[in-house]
CSV table of C-alpha atoms and ligand atoms in Angstrom, one decimal:
chain,number,residue,atom,x,y,z
A,19,THR,CA,23.0,-90.2,93.5
A,20,THR,CA,23.2,-90.5,89.8
A,21,MET,CA,19.7,-91.8,89.7
A,22,GLY,CA,17.7,-88.6,89.9
A,23,TYR,CA,18.0,-85.4,91.8
A,24,SER,CA,20.2,-85.4,95.0
A,25,PHE,CA,19.3,-83.4,98.1
A,26,GLU,CA,22.1,-81.0,97.2
A,27,GLU,CA,20.7,-80.5,93.6
A,28,CYS,CA,17.2,-80.0,94.9
A,29,SER,CA,18.4,-77.6,97.5
A,30,ALA,CA,20.3,-75.6,95.0
A,31,THR,CA,17.1,-75.2,92.8
A,32,ALA,CA,15.0,-74.3,95.8
A,33,GLU,CA,17.6,-71.8,97.0
A,34,TRP,CA,17.7,-70.2,93.6
A,35,LEU,CA,13.9,-69.9,93.5
A,36,LEU,CA,13.8,-68.5,97.1
A,37,SER,CA,16.3,-65.9,96.1
A,38,GLN,CA,14.1,-64.8,93.2
A,39,THR,CA,10.8,-64.2,95.1
A,40,LYS,CA,9.7,-63.0,98.5
A,41,ILE,CA,6.8,-65.5,98.5
A,42,ARG,CA,7.2,-68.4,101.0
A,43,PRO,CA,4.5,-70.9,99.9
A,44,LEU,CA,2.7,-73.1,102.3
A,45,VAL,CA,0.5,-74.7,99.6
A,46,GLY,CA,1.7,-76.3,96.4
A,47,ILE,CA,-0.7,-76.9,93.5
A,48,VAL,CA,-0.1,-79.2,90.5
A,49,CYS,CA,-2.3,-78.4,87.5
A,50,GLY,CA,-3.3,-81.4,85.3
A,51,SER,CA,-4.0,-81.5,81.5
A,52,GLY,CA,-6.1,-78.5,80.5
A,53,LEU,CA,-6.2,-77.2,84.1
A,54,GLY,CA,-3.4,-74.8,83.8
A,55,GLY,CA,-5.9,-72.0,84.3
A,56,LEU,CA,-5.8,-72.7,88.1
A,57,ALA,CA,-2.5,-70.9,88.2
A,58,GLU,CA,-4.2,-67.7,87.0
A,59,MET,CA,-6.1,-67.7,90.3
A,60,LEU,CA,-3.0,-66.6,92.1
A,61,LYS,CA,-2.6,-62.8,92.9
A,62,ASP,CA,0.7,-60.9,92.9
A,63,GLN,CA,2.3,-63.5,90.8
A,64,THR,CA,5.9,-64.2,90.2
A,65,ALA,CA,6.2,-66.8,87.4
A,66,PHE,CA,9.3,-68.7,86.1
A,67,LYS,CA,9.4,-70.7,82.9
A,68,TYR,CA,10.6,-74.2,83.7
A,69,SER,CA,13.4,-73.6,81.1
A,70,ASP,CA,14.7,-70.7,83.3
A,71,ILE,CA,14.8,-72.7,86.5
A,72,PRO,CA,18.2,-74.4,87.1
A,73,ASN,CA,18.0,-78.2,86.9
A,74,PHE,CA,14.2,-78.3,86.3
A,75,PRO,CA,12.7,-80.6,83.6
A,76,GLN,CA,10.8,-79.2,80.6
A,77,SER,CA,7.1,-79.8,79.8
A,78,THR,CA,6.5,-81.5,76.4
A,79,VAL,CA,2.8,-82.1,76.5
A,80,HIS,CA,0.1,-79.9,74.7
A,81,GLY,CA,-2.0,-78.5,77.5
A,82,HIS,CA,0.9,-78.2,79.9
A,83,ALA,CA,2.4,-74.7,79.9
A,84,GLY,CA,5.6,-75.2,81.7
A,85,ARG,CA,5.6,-72.4,84.3
A,86,LEU,CA,6.1,-72.4,88.1
A,87,VAL,CA,3.8,-69.6,89.4
A,88,PHE,CA,4.2,-68.2,92.9
A,89,GLY,CA,1.4,-66.0,94.2
A,90,MET,CA,-1.3,-65.4,96.8
A,91,LEU,CA,-4.6,-67.2,97.0
A,92,LYS,CA,-7.0,-65.7,99.5
A,93,GLY,CA,-4.0,-64.4,101.5
A,94,LYS,CA,-2.2,-67.8,101.5
A,95,ALA,CA,1.2,-68.0,99.8
A,96,CYS,CA,1.1,-70.7,97.1
A,97,VAL,CA,3.3,-72.2,94.4
A,98,CYS,CA,1.6,-73.7,91.3
A,99,MET,CA,3.0,-76.0,88.6
A,100,GLN,CA,1.4,-75.0,85.4
A,101,GLY,CA,2.2,-78.2,83.6
A,102,ARG,CA,3.6,-81.4,85.1
A,103,PHE,CA,5.8,-84.3,84.0
A,104,HIS,CA,4.8,-87.8,83.0
A,105,LEU,CA,6.6,-91.1,82.6
A,106,TYR,CA,5.3,-91.3,79.0
A,107,GLU,CA,7.4,-88.2,78.1
A,108,GLY,CA,10.4,-90.5,78.6
A,109,TYR,CA,11.5,-88.9,81.8
A,110,PRO,CA,13.0,-91.1,84.6
A,111,ILE,CA,10.5,-91.3,87.4
A,112,GLN,CA,12.8,-89.4,89.8
A,113,LYS,CA,12.7,-86.5,87.3
A,114,VAL,CA,8.9,-86.7,87.1
A,115,THR,CA,8.7,-86.3,90.9
A,116,MET,CA,11.6,-83.9,91.6
A,117,PRO,CA,9.2,-80.9,91.8
A,118,MET,CA,7.7,-82.4,94.9
A,119,ARG,CA,11.1,-82.3,96.6
A,120,ILE,CA,11.5,-78.7,95.4
A,121,PHE,CA,8.1,-77.9,97.0
A,122,LYS,CA,9.3,-79.4,100.2
A,123,LEU,CA,12.5,-77.4,100.3
A,124,LEU,CA,10.5,-74.2,99.5
A,125,GLY,CA,8.6,-74.9,102.8
A,126,VAL,CA,5.4,-76.2,101.3
A,127,GLU,CA,3.4,-78.3,103.8
A,128,THR,CA,0.3,-79.2,101.7
A,129,VAL,CA,0.1,-80.3,98.1
A,130,ILE,CA,-3.1,-80.2,96.0
A,131,LEU,CA,-2.7,-82.2,92.8
A,132,THR,CA,-5.2,-82.2,89.9
A,133,ASN,CA,-5.4,-84.4,86.9
A,134,ALA,CA,-7.6,-85.4,84.0
A,135,ALA,CA,-8.7,-89.0,84.1
A,136,GLY,CA,-10.9,-91.6,82.4
A,137,GLY,CA,-13.9,-92.8,84.2
A,138,LEU,CA,-14.0,-96.5,84.9
A,139,ASN,CA,-16.8,-96.4,87.4
A,140,GLN,CA,-20.0,-96.8,85.3
A,141,ASP,CA,-21.9,-94.2,87.5
A,142,TYR,CA,-19.4,-91.5,86.5
A,143,LYS,CA,-20.2,-89.0,83.8
A,144,VAL,CA,-17.8,-86.8,81.8
A,145,GLY,CA,-17.3,-83.6,83.8
A,146,ASP,CA,-17.5,-85.3,87.2
A,147,VAL,CA,-14.8,-84.4,89.7
A,148,MET,CA,-13.5,-87.4,91.6
A,149,ILE,CA,-11.8,-86.6,94.9
A,150,ILE,CA,-9.0,-89.2,95.1
A,151,LYS,CA,-9.3,-91.2,98.3
A,152,ASP,CA,-6.7,-93.9,97.4
A,153,HIS,CA,-4.6,-95.0,94.4
A,154,ILE,CA,-3.4,-98.2,92.7
A,155,ASN,CA,0.2,-97.8,91.5
A,156,MET,CA,0.5,-100.2,88.5
A,157,PRO,CA,4.0,-99.1,87.5
A,158,GLY,CA,5.0,-99.6,91.1
A,159,PHE,CA,3.9,-103.2,90.9
A,160,ALA,CA,6.7,-103.6,88.2
A,161,GLY,CA,9.2,-101.8,90.4
A,162,ASN,CA,9.0,-98.4,88.8
A,163,ASN,CA,8.7,-96.5,92.0
A,164,PRO,CA,10.2,-93.0,92.5
A,165,LEU,CA,11.7,-94.0,95.8
A,166,ALA,CA,13.7,-96.9,94.3
A,167,GLY,CA,17.4,-96.6,94.7
A,168,PRO,CA,19.4,-95.1,97.6
A,169,ASN,CA,17.3,-93.4,100.2
A,170,ASP,CA,18.3,-90.0,101.5
A,171,GLU,CA,17.0,-89.8,105.1
A,172,ARG,CA,17.0,-86.0,104.8
A,173,PHE,CA,13.9,-86.4,102.7
A,174,GLY,CA,12.3,-89.3,104.5
A,175,VAL,CA,12.4,-92.9,105.7
A,176,ARG,CA,13.4,-96.0,103.6
A,177,PHE,CA,10.0,-97.7,103.8
A,178,PRO,CA,7.2,-95.0,104.0
A,179,SER,CA,3.6,-96.1,104.7
A,180,MET,CA,1.0,-95.3,102.0
A,181,SER,CA,-2.2,-96.4,103.8
A,182,ASP,CA,-2.4,-92.7,104.9
A,183,ALA,CA,-1.4,-91.1,101.7
A,184,TYR,CA,-4.6,-89.1,101.1
A,185,ASP,CA,-5.2,-86.8,104.0
A,186,ARG,CA,-8.6,-87.6,105.6
A,187,GLU,CA,-9.2,-84.1,106.9
A,188,LEU,CA,-8.6,-82.6,103.5
A,189,LEU,CA,-11.0,-85.2,102.0
A,190,GLN,CA,-13.7,-84.1,104.4
A,191,LEU,CA,-12.9,-80.5,103.8
A,192,ALA,CA,-13.3,-81.0,100.0
A,193,GLN,CA,-16.6,-82.7,100.5
A,194,CYS,CA,-17.8,-79.8,102.7
A,195,VAL,CA,-16.6,-77.1,100.4
A,196,GLY,CA,-18.0,-78.9,97.4
A,197,ALA,CA,-21.4,-79.3,99.0
A,198,GLU,CA,-21.4,-75.6,100.1
A,199,LEU,CA,-20.6,-74.6,96.5
A,200,GLY,CA,-23.5,-76.8,95.2
A,201,PHE,CA,-21.2,-79.2,93.4
A,202,GLY,CA,-22.8,-82.3,95.1
A,203,ASP,CA,-24.2,-83.7,91.8
A,204,PHE,CA,-20.8,-84.0,90.1
A,205,LEU,CA,-18.5,-84.5,93.1
A,206,ARG,CA,-17.4,-88.1,93.6
A,207,GLU,CA,-14.8,-89.9,95.8
A,208,GLY,CA,-12.9,-92.9,94.5
A,209,VAL,CA,-9.7,-94.8,93.7
A,210,TYR,CA,-7.3,-93.6,91.0
A,211,CYS,CA,-5.3,-96.1,89.0
A,212,VAL,CA,-2.1,-94.9,87.2
A,213,LEU,CA,-0.7,-96.4,84.0
A,214,GLY,CA,2.5,-95.4,82.3
A,215,GLY,CA,0.9,-94.4,79.0
A,216,PRO,CA,1.2,-92.8,76.4
A,217,SER,CA,-1.2,-95.2,74.8
A,218,PHE,CA,-4.6,-95.2,76.3
A,219,GLU,CA,-5.8,-98.4,77.9
A,220,THR,CA,-7.4,-101.4,76.1
A,221,ILE,CA,-10.9,-102.5,76.9
A,222,ALA,CA,-9.6,-105.6,78.7
A,223,GLU,CA,-7.3,-103.3,80.8
A,224,CYS,CA,-10.3,-101.1,81.7
A,225,ARG,CA,-12.4,-104.0,82.7
A,226,MET,CA,-9.6,-105.4,84.8
A,227,MET,CA,-8.9,-102.1,86.6
A,228,ASN,CA,-12.6,-101.6,87.2
A,229,ARG,CA,-12.9,-105.2,88.6
A,230,LEU,CA,-9.9,-104.4,90.8
A,231,GLY,CA,-11.7,-101.5,92.4
A,232,ALA,CA,-10.4,-98.6,90.4
A,233,ASP,CA,-12.9,-95.7,89.7
A,234,ALA,CA,-10.7,-93.6,87.4
A,235,VAL,CA,-7.5,-94.2,85.3
A,236,GLY,CA,-4.7,-91.8,84.3
A,237,MET,CA,-1.0,-91.4,83.7
A,238,SER,CA,0.2,-89.1,86.5
A,239,THR,CA,-0.2,-88.0,90.1
A,240,VAL,CA,0.6,-91.2,92.0
A,241,HIS,CA,4.4,-90.8,91.6
A,242,GLU,CA,4.2,-87.3,92.9
A,243,VAL,CA,2.0,-88.4,95.8
A,244,ILE,CA,4.5,-91.1,96.9
A,245,VAL,CA,7.4,-88.6,96.9
A,246,ALA,CA,5.3,-85.9,98.6
A,247,ARG,CA,4.3,-88.3,101.4
A,248,HIS,CA,7.8,-89.6,101.7
A,249,CYS,CA,9.0,-86.1,102.7
A,250,GLY,CA,6.1,-85.5,105.0
A,251,MET,CA,3.8,-83.1,103.0
A,252,ARG,CA,0.0,-83.5,103.3
A,253,VAL,CA,-1.6,-84.5,100.1
A,254,PHE,CA,-5.0,-83.8,98.5
A,255,ALA,CA,-5.7,-84.9,94.9
A,256,LEU,CA,-8.6,-84.8,92.5
A,257,SER,CA,-9.4,-86.0,89.0
A,258,LEU,CA,-11.5,-84.3,86.4
A,259,ILE,CA,-13.3,-87.1,84.6
A,260,THR,CA,-12.7,-86.2,80.9
A,261,ASN,CA,-14.2,-89.3,79.3
A,262,GLN,CA,-15.8,-92.6,80.0
A,263,ALA,CA,-13.2,-95.3,79.5
A,264,VAL,CA,-14.3,-97.8,76.8
A,265,MET,CA,-15.6,-100.9,78.6
A,266,ASP,CA,-17.3,-102.9,75.9
A,267,TYR,CA,-16.2,-104.3,72.6
A,268,ASP,CA,-19.1,-103.0,70.5
A,269,SER,CA,-18.5,-99.4,71.6
A,270,GLN,CA,-17.5,-96.9,68.9
A,271,GLU,CA,-15.9,-94.6,71.6
A,272,LYS,CA,-12.2,-93.8,71.4
A,273,ALA,CA,-10.3,-91.9,74.1
A,274,ASN,CA,-8.5,-88.8,72.7
A,275,HIS,CA,-6.4,-86.0,74.1
A,276,GLU,CA,-8.5,-83.2,72.5
A,277,GLU,CA,-11.6,-84.4,74.5
A,278,VAL,CA,-9.4,-84.3,77.6
A,279,LEU,CA,-8.5,-80.6,77.1
A,280,GLU,CA,-12.1,-79.6,76.1
A,281,THR,CA,-13.6,-81.0,79.3
A,282,GLY,CA,-10.9,-79.1,81.3
A,283,GLN,CA,-12.4,-75.8,80.0
A,284,LEU,CA,-15.9,-77.0,80.9
A,285,ARG,CA,-15.2,-77.5,84.6
A,286,ALA,CA,-12.1,-75.3,85.1
A,287,GLU,CA,-14.1,-72.5,86.8
A,288,GLN,CA,-15.7,-74.8,89.3
A,289,LEU,CA,-12.4,-76.5,90.1
A,290,GLU,CA,-10.8,-73.1,90.7
A,291,LYS,CA,-13.6,-72.3,93.2
A,292,LEU,CA,-13.2,-75.7,94.9
A,293,VAL,CA,-9.4,-75.4,95.2
A,294,THR,CA,-9.5,-71.7,96.2
A,295,ASN,CA,-12.1,-72.3,99.0
A,296,MET,CA,-10.1,-75.3,100.2
A,297,VAL,CA,-6.9,-73.2,100.4
A,298,THR,CA,-8.6,-70.6,102.6
A,299,HIS,CA,-9.1,-73.4,105.2
A,300,ILE,CA,-5.6,-74.8,105.0
A,301,GLU,CA,-3.7,-73.8,108.1
A,302,HIS,CA,0.0,-73.8,108.8
A,303,ASN,CA,0.3,-77.3,110.4
A,304,ASN,CA,2.5,-77.0,113.5
A,305,ASN,CA,3.1,-80.7,114.1
A,306,ASP,CA,6.5,-81.3,112.6
A,307,ALA,CA,5.9,-83.4,109.5
B,28,GU7,N1,-9.5,-93.3,79.2
B,28,GU7,C1,-8.7,-92.4,79.6
B,28,GU7,N2,-9.1,-91.1,79.7
B,28,GU7,C2,-8.2,-90.2,80.1
B,28,GU7,N3,-8.4,-88.8,80.3
B,28,GU7,C3,-7.3,-88.3,80.8
B,28,GU7,N4,-6.4,-89.3,81.0
B,28,GU7,C4,-5.1,-89.1,81.6
B,28,GU7,C5,-4.0,-89.1,80.6
B,28,GU7,N5,-3.9,-87.8,80.0
B,28,GU7,C6,-2.9,-87.8,78.9
B,28,GU7,C7,-3.7,-88.0,77.5
B,28,GU7,O1,-4.8,-87.1,77.5
B,28,GU7,C8,-2.2,-86.5,78.9
B,28,GU7,O2,-1.4,-86.4,80.1
B,28,GU7,C9,-6.9,-90.5,80.6
B,28,GU7,C10,-6.5,-91.8,80.5
B,28,GU7,O3,-5.4,-92.2,80.9
B,28,GU7,N6,-7.4,-92.7,80.0
């Protein structure tokens, strides 16, 4: 289809990658703003600059390196996106989510997505880690959905369910691993609301989202989750809360990207421990997806 990336185009990219590395990843990891260091966890790395991968989009955001890193994490073969794509870069939504279809065609069965997000829940503090238990897809309300347009059954069904988008077992696993690591006092679980960006949200928008049940707000992840679930991969996602969204009109606070990247450094090491320990528990899932 002219819309985004056809099954054939995605297959060609995946075949190219599979011809360049012996690693056959079971787990895919997407690194959010300032969290690119997660890719350095991988041992025996084979890395490709996005610009060297046929048909792959290019990263344009500070804090997003633009490399696809294959490697081993505690003996598990993984592939990690160091830098992801966003609607606000001007990419069509199918381009933003194409890497999920590449992951699928590489043989990935479980995707772990990370992002930086603003805290809407008033109990949240900067530096908290929110395990995403569900999402609100604002761009989707307006029809900007990565699955819009002709459906290719080779990826998945026309009308996929999303009530089971965030894998319950992986949610529980994250809570257990987090507790074992002593992360209990900054580990949360909540609803992530995506906006298109690049402008940060207004105060009225923050109050609305909070009233609607959103605990954190960001500009990514949901589109990838929808495509990953469409083609049958299990999904786990978390948000690093990099600032408190501004909720009242007499506040002097202003969201800014620098603060987002700084907080990434603060928590990066603990996030790496959480993700690494989770990966050790992720098994090859035999049930056909
Ligand atoms: N209030 C607020 N705080 C945030 N921290 C990170 N993000 C996610 C967006 N990240 C962008 C800009 O930093 C880069 O992808 C947000 C957001 O959308 N809103």
